[in-house]
Amino acid sequence: MNWRLFLSVAVALWFSLALAAPRVGTHPGYTRLVFDLPGTPVVRVQSKKVTLPYLTLRLNTLLRAERGTLKAPGVVAYSVAGSAVNVTFAPGYGNPKIQVVPRQGSLPQRLVIDVVRVAPPKPAPKPAAKPAPNPNRRPAPAW
């Protein structure tokens, strides 16, 4: 009888962890990743670190470990382990907008990451060129 109780608790714990694979949607100007989160407690982003091309988020909950490649504009891969969510951006993308959407009816809490194209760095201004000498110009007399 004890093994059934243990199995029930283990299965309940396993299913309380979020499904880590994101849904991916492309929209004009951005790509959206949506991760389903566990129902309780309310999930919060505890820390965010963006070091292009990487995004690392720490949540206040544990997620099921998973990783994979993504074939959508702006994103290359993701990995989830423990409370960390990592996203690798494609070159020229970043500037993520992050939100946790609360549970709504039968929909679970969701971690939403919008990835947009970043403006390319502006080139450094070129130094002003010196005018070319005029061969028809006579030097000024030295007095």
mmCIF file of N, CA, C and O in Angstrom, residues 90-138:
data_model
loop_
_atom_site.group_PDB
_atom_site.id
_atom_site.type_symbol
_atom_site.label_atom_id
_atom_site.label_comp_id
_atom_site.label_asym_id
_atom_site.label_seq_id
_atom_site.Cartn_x
_atom_site.Cartn_y
_atom_site.Cartn_z
ATOM 1 N N ALA A 90 19.026 34.763 -32.157
ATOM 2 C CA ALA A 90 19.723 34.778 -33.438
ATOM 3 C C ALA A 90 20.466 36.113 -33.549
ATOM 4 O O ALA A 90 20.100 37.091 -32.880
ATOM 5 N N PRO A 91 21.507 36.181 -34.378
ATOM 6 C CA PRO A 91 22.213 37.451 -34.553
ATOM 7 C C PRO A 91 21.251 38.557 -34.982
ATOM 8 O O PRO A 91 20.370 38.350 -35.810
ATOM 9 N N GLY A 92 21.406 39.707 -34.362
ATOM 10 C CA GLY A 92 20.569 40.855 -34.680
ATOM 11 C C GLY A 92 19.279 40.927 -33.880
ATOM 12 O O GLY A 92 18.477 41.827 -34.088
ATOM 13 N N TYR A 93 19.062 39.968 -32.968
ATOM 14 C CA TYR A 93 17.847 39.961 -32.151
ATOM 15 C C TYR A 93 18.211 40.038 -30.681
ATOM 16 O O TYR A 93 19.307 39.691 -30.282
ATOM 17 N N GLY A 94 17.256 40.456 -29.866
ATOM 18 C CA GLY A 94 17.457 40.554 -28.426
ATOM 19 C C GLY A 94 16.387 41.447 -27.858
ATOM 20 O O GLY A 94 15.239 41.384 -28.270
ATOM 21 N N ASN A 95 16.764 42.310 -26.922
ATOM 22 C CA ASN A 95 15.837 43.268 -26.316
ATOM 23 C C ASN A 95 14.521 42.596 -25.913
ATOM 24 O O ASN A 95 13.452 43.022 -26.314
ATOM 25 N N PRO A 96 14.600 41.519 -25.095
ATOM 26 C CA PRO A 96 13.390 40.768 -24.779
ATOM 27 C C PRO A 96 12.444 41.530 -23.854
ATOM 28 O O PRO A 96 12.862 42.258 -22.976
ATOM 29 N N LYS A 97 11.165 41.339 -24.099
ATOM 30 C CA LYS A 97 10.118 41.842 -23.217
ATOM 31 C C LYS A 97 9.548 40.611 -22.511
ATOM 32 O O LYS A 97 9.124 39.656 -23.164
ATOM 33 N N ILE A 98 9.549 40.626 -21.184
ATOM 34 C CA ILE A 98 9.209 39.438 -20.405
ATOM 35 C C ILE A 98 8.025 39.749 -19.500
ATOM 36 O O ILE A 98 7.987 40.798 -18.862
ATOM 37 N N GLN A 99 7.072 38.818 -19.459
ATOM 38 C CA GLN A 99 5.947 38.972 -18.533
ATOM 39 C C GLN A 99 5.446 37.596 -18.114
ATOM 40 O O GLN A 99 5.570 36.626 -18.844
ATOM 41 N N VAL A 100 4.904 37.537 -16.916
ATOM 42 C CA VAL A 100 4.229 36.338 -16.439
ATOM 43 C C VAL A 100 2.746 36.649 -16.484
ATOM 44 O O VAL A 100 2.273 37.596 -15.844
ATOM 45 N N VAL A 101 2.018 35.879 -17.282
ATOM 46 C CA VAL A 101 0.574 36.076 -17.434
ATOM 47 C C VAL A 101 -0.120 35.178 -16.421
ATOM 48 O O VAL A 101 0.135 33.970 -16.392
ATOM 49 N N PRO A 102 -0.988 35.735 -15.574
ATOM 50 C CA PRO A 102 -1.645 34.920 -14.546
ATOM 51 C C PRO A 102 -2.607 33.908 -15.151
ATOM 52 O O PRO A 102 -3.057 34.052 -16.283
ATOM 53 N N ARG A 103 -2.910 32.921 -14.355
ATOM 54 C CA ARG A 103 -3.870 31.888 -14.743
ATOM 55 C C ARG A 103 -5.204 32.555 -15.077
ATOM 56 O O ARG A 103 -5.647 33.460 -14.364
ATOM 57 N N GLN A 104 -5.829 32.120 -16.172
ATOM 58 C CA GLN A 104 -7.119 32.669 -16.586
ATOM 59 C C GLN A 104 -8.035 31.506 -16.943
ATOM 60 O O GLN A 104 -7.830 30.839 -17.963
ATOM 61 N N GLY A 105 -9.004 31.233 -16.100
ATOM 62 C CA GLY A 105 -9.919 30.119 -16.350
ATOM 63 C C GLY A 105 -9.159 28.799 -16.378
ATOM 64 O O GLY A 105 -8.449 28.464 -15.447
ATOM 65 N N SER A 106 -9.274 28.098 -17.490
ATOM 66 C CA SER A 106 -8.568 26.815 -17.614
ATOM 67 C C SER A 106 -7.150 26.978 -18.145
ATOM 68 O O SER A 106 -6.405 26.002 -18.233
ATOM 69 N N LEU A 107 -6.772 28.192 -18.513
ATOM 70 C CA LEU A 107 -5.416 28.430 -19.012
ATOM 71 C C LEU A 107 -4.451 28.557 -17.836
ATOM 72 O O LEU A 107 -4.725 29.272 -16.877
ATOM 73 N N PRO A 108 -3.290 27.888 -17.920
ATOM 74 C CA PRO A 108 -2.320 27.983 -16.821
ATOM 75 C C PRO A 108 -1.585 29.314 -16.851
ATOM 76 O O PRO A 108 -1.695 30.085 -17.811
ATOM 77 N N GLN A 109 -0.815 29.581 -15.811
ATOM 78 C CA GLN A 109 0.110 30.722 -15.827
ATOM 79 C C GLN A 109 1.052 30.512 -16.999
ATOM 80 O O GLN A 109 1.381 29.384 -17.350
ATOM 81 N N ARG A 110 1.526 31.620 -17.570
ATOM 82 C CA ARG A 110 2.433 31.517 -18.703
ATOM 83 C C ARG A 110 3.565 32.516 -18.573
ATOM 84 O O ARG A 110 3.352 33.645 -18.133
ATOM 85 N N LEU A 111 4.743 32.080 -18.959
ATOM 86 C CA LEU A 111 5.890 32.977 -19.098
ATOM 87 C C LEU A 111 5.949 33.347 -20.568
ATOM 88 O O LEU A 111 6.055 32.470 -21.431
ATOM 89 N N VAL A 112 5.854 34.649 -20.853
ATOM 90 C CA VAL A 112 5.836 35.128 -22.231
ATOM 91 C C VAL A 112 7.099 35.944 -22.471
ATOM 92 O O VAL A 112 7.400 36.870 -21.710
ATOM 93 N N ILE A 113 7.824 35.581 -23.519
ATOM 94 C CA ILE A 113 9.051 36.294 -23.893
ATOM 95 C C ILE A 113 8.892 36.742 -25.336
ATOM 96 O O ILE A 113 8.765 35.918 -26.241
ATOM 97 N N ASP A 114 8.883 38.064 -25.550
ATOM 98 C CA ASP A 114 8.842 38.623 -26.899
ATOM 99 C C ASP A 114 10.255 39.049 -27.269
ATOM 100 O O ASP A 114 10.908 39.786 -26.525
ATOM 101 N N VAL A 115 10.703 38.584 -28.427
ATOM 102 C CA VAL A 115 12.063 38.871 -28.903
ATOM 103 C C VAL A 115 11.956 39.745 -30.139
ATOM 104 O O VAL A 115 11.266 39.379 -31.103
ATOM 105 N N VAL A 116 12.622 40.899 -30.105
ATOM 106 C CA VAL A 116 12.559 41.837 -31.229
ATOM 107 C C VAL A 116 13.945 42.036 -31.824
ATOM 108 O O VAL A 116 14.968 41.761 -31.197
ATOM 109 N N ARG A 117 13.934 42.518 -33.046
ATOM 110 C CA ARG A 117 15.201 42.821 -33.723
ATOM 111 C C ARG A 117 15.813 44.032 -33.037
ATOM 112 O O ARG A 117 15.116 44.993 -32.727
ATOM 113 N N VAL A 118 17.112 43.966 -32.782
ATOM 114 C CA VAL A 118 17.796 45.106 -32.184
ATOM 115 C C VAL A 118 18.390 45.949 -33.300
ATOM 116 O O VAL A 118 18.772 45.433 -34.349
ATOM 117 N N ALA A 119 18.428 47.249 -33.079
ATOM 118 C CA ALA A 119 18.999 48.146 -34.073
ATOM 119 C C ALA A 119 20.486 47.868 -34.184
ATOM 120 O O ALA A 119 21.167 47.698 -33.174
ATOM 121 N N PRO A 120 20.994 47.803 -35.407
ATOM 122 C CA PRO A 120 22.437 47.593 -35.540
ATOM 123 C C PRO A 120 23.179 48.783 -34.950
ATOM 124 O O PRO A 120 22.672 49.905 -34.964
ATOM 125 N N PRO A 121 24.370 48.540 -34.406
ATOM 126 C CA PRO A 121 25.108 49.667 -33.835
ATOM 127 C C PRO A 121 25.432 50.691 -34.909
ATOM 128 O O PRO A 121 25.729 50.338 -36.049
ATOM 129 N N LYS A 122 25.321 51.955 -34.518
ATOM 130 C CA LYS A 122 25.630 53.015 -35.470
ATOM 131 C C LYS A 122 27.144 53.067 -35.675
ATOM 132 O O LYS A 122 27.905 52.999 -34.707
ATOM 133 N N PRO A 123 27.579 53.190 -36.926
ATOM 134 C CA PRO A 123 29.023 53.269 -37.152
ATOM 135 C C PRO A 123 29.584 54.565 -36.571
ATOM 136 O O PRO A 123 28.894 55.580 -36.508
ATOM 137 N N ALA A 124 30.814 54.497 -36.142
ATOM 138 C CA ALA A 124 31.473 55.691 -35.603
ATOM 139 C C ALA A 124 31.602 56.725 -36.707
ATOM 140 O O ALA A 124 31.876 56.374 -37.857
ATOM 141 N N PRO A 125 31.411 57.997 -36.376
ATOM 142 C CA PRO A 125 31.537 59.023 -37.414
ATOM 143 C C PRO A 125 32.968 59.054 -37.950
ATOM 144 O O PRO A 125 33.935 58.896 -37.210
ATOM 145 N N LYS A 126 33.043 59.238 -39.260
ATOM 146 C CA LYS A 126 34.364 59.312 -39.892
ATOM 147 C C LYS A 126 34.930 60.710 -39.664
ATOM 148 O O LYS A 126 34.194 61.696 -39.669
ATOM 149 N N PRO A 127 36.246 60.797 -39.458
ATOM 150 C CA PRO A 127 36.832 62.136 -39.291
ATOM 151 C C PRO A 127 36.671 62.937 -40.576
ATOM 152 O O PRO A 127 36.650 62.373 -41.671
ATOM 153 N N ALA A 128 36.516 64.245 -40.397
ATOM 154 C CA ALA A 128 36.362 65.119 -41.558
ATOM 155 C C ALA A 128 37.613 65.036 -42.417
ATOM 156 O O ALA A 128 38.739 65.095 -41.928
ATOM 157 N N ALA A 129 37.399 64.886 -43.699
ATOM 158 C CA ALA A 129 38.533 64.780 -44.628
ATOM 159 C C ALA A 129 39.107 66.169 -44.886
ATOM 160 O O ALA A 129 38.375 67.154 -44.985
ATOM 161 N N LYS A 130 40.427 66.240 -45.002
ATOM 162 C CA LYS A 130 41.068 67.509 -45.344
ATOM 163 C C LYS A 130 40.847 67.767 -46.822
ATOM 164 O O LYS A 130 40.915 66.839 -47.634
ATOM 165 N N PRO A 131 40.571 69.025 -47.173
ATOM 166 C CA PRO A 131 40.369 69.307 -48.596
ATOM 167 C C PRO A 131 41.666 69.051 -49.363
ATOM 168 O O PRO A 131 42.772 69.278 -48.869
ATOM 169 N N ALA A 132 41.492 68.551 -50.560
ATOM 170 C CA ALA A 132 42.667 68.286 -51.416
ATOM 171 C C ALA A 132 43.288 69.620 -51.818
ATOM 172 O O ALA A 132 42.588 70.606 -52.030
ATOM 173 N N PRO A 133 44.608 69.642 -51.907
ATOM 174 C CA PRO A 133 45.254 70.907 -52.318
ATOM 175 C C PRO A 133 44.846 71.272 -53.747
ATOM 176 O O PRO A 133 44.697 70.404 -54.592
ATOM 177 N N ASN A 134 44.665 72.587 -53.962
ATOM 178 C CA ASN A 134 44.302 73.093 -55.282
ATOM 179 C C ASN A 134 45.595 73.390 -56.038
ATOM 180 O O ASN A 134 46.367 74.258 -55.641
ATOM 181 N N PRO A 135 45.833 72.703 -57.155
ATOM 182 C CA PRO A 135 47.095 72.939 -57.885
ATOM 183 C C PRO A 135 47.162 74.325 -58.509
ATOM 184 O O PRO A 135 48.229 74.818 -58.809
ATOM 185 N N ASN A 136 46.026 75.004 -58.726
ATOM 186 C CA ASN A 136 46.024 76.335 -59.344
ATOM 187 C C ASN A 136 46.212 77.453 -58.334
ATOM 188 O O ASN A 136 46.349 78.591 -58.704
ATOM 189 N N ARG A 137 46.217 77.129 -57.069
ATOM 190 C CA ARG A 137 46.295 78.139 -56.025
ATOM 191 C C ARG A 137 47.772 78.452 -55.759
ATOM 192 O O ARG A 137 48.588 77.560 -55.582
ATOM 193 N N ARG A 138 48.065 79.729 -55.700
ATOM 194 C CA ARG A 138 49.424 80.165 -55.397
ATOM 195 C C ARG A 138 49.567 80.330 -53.896
ATOM 196 O O ARG A 138 48.641 80.809 -53.254
#
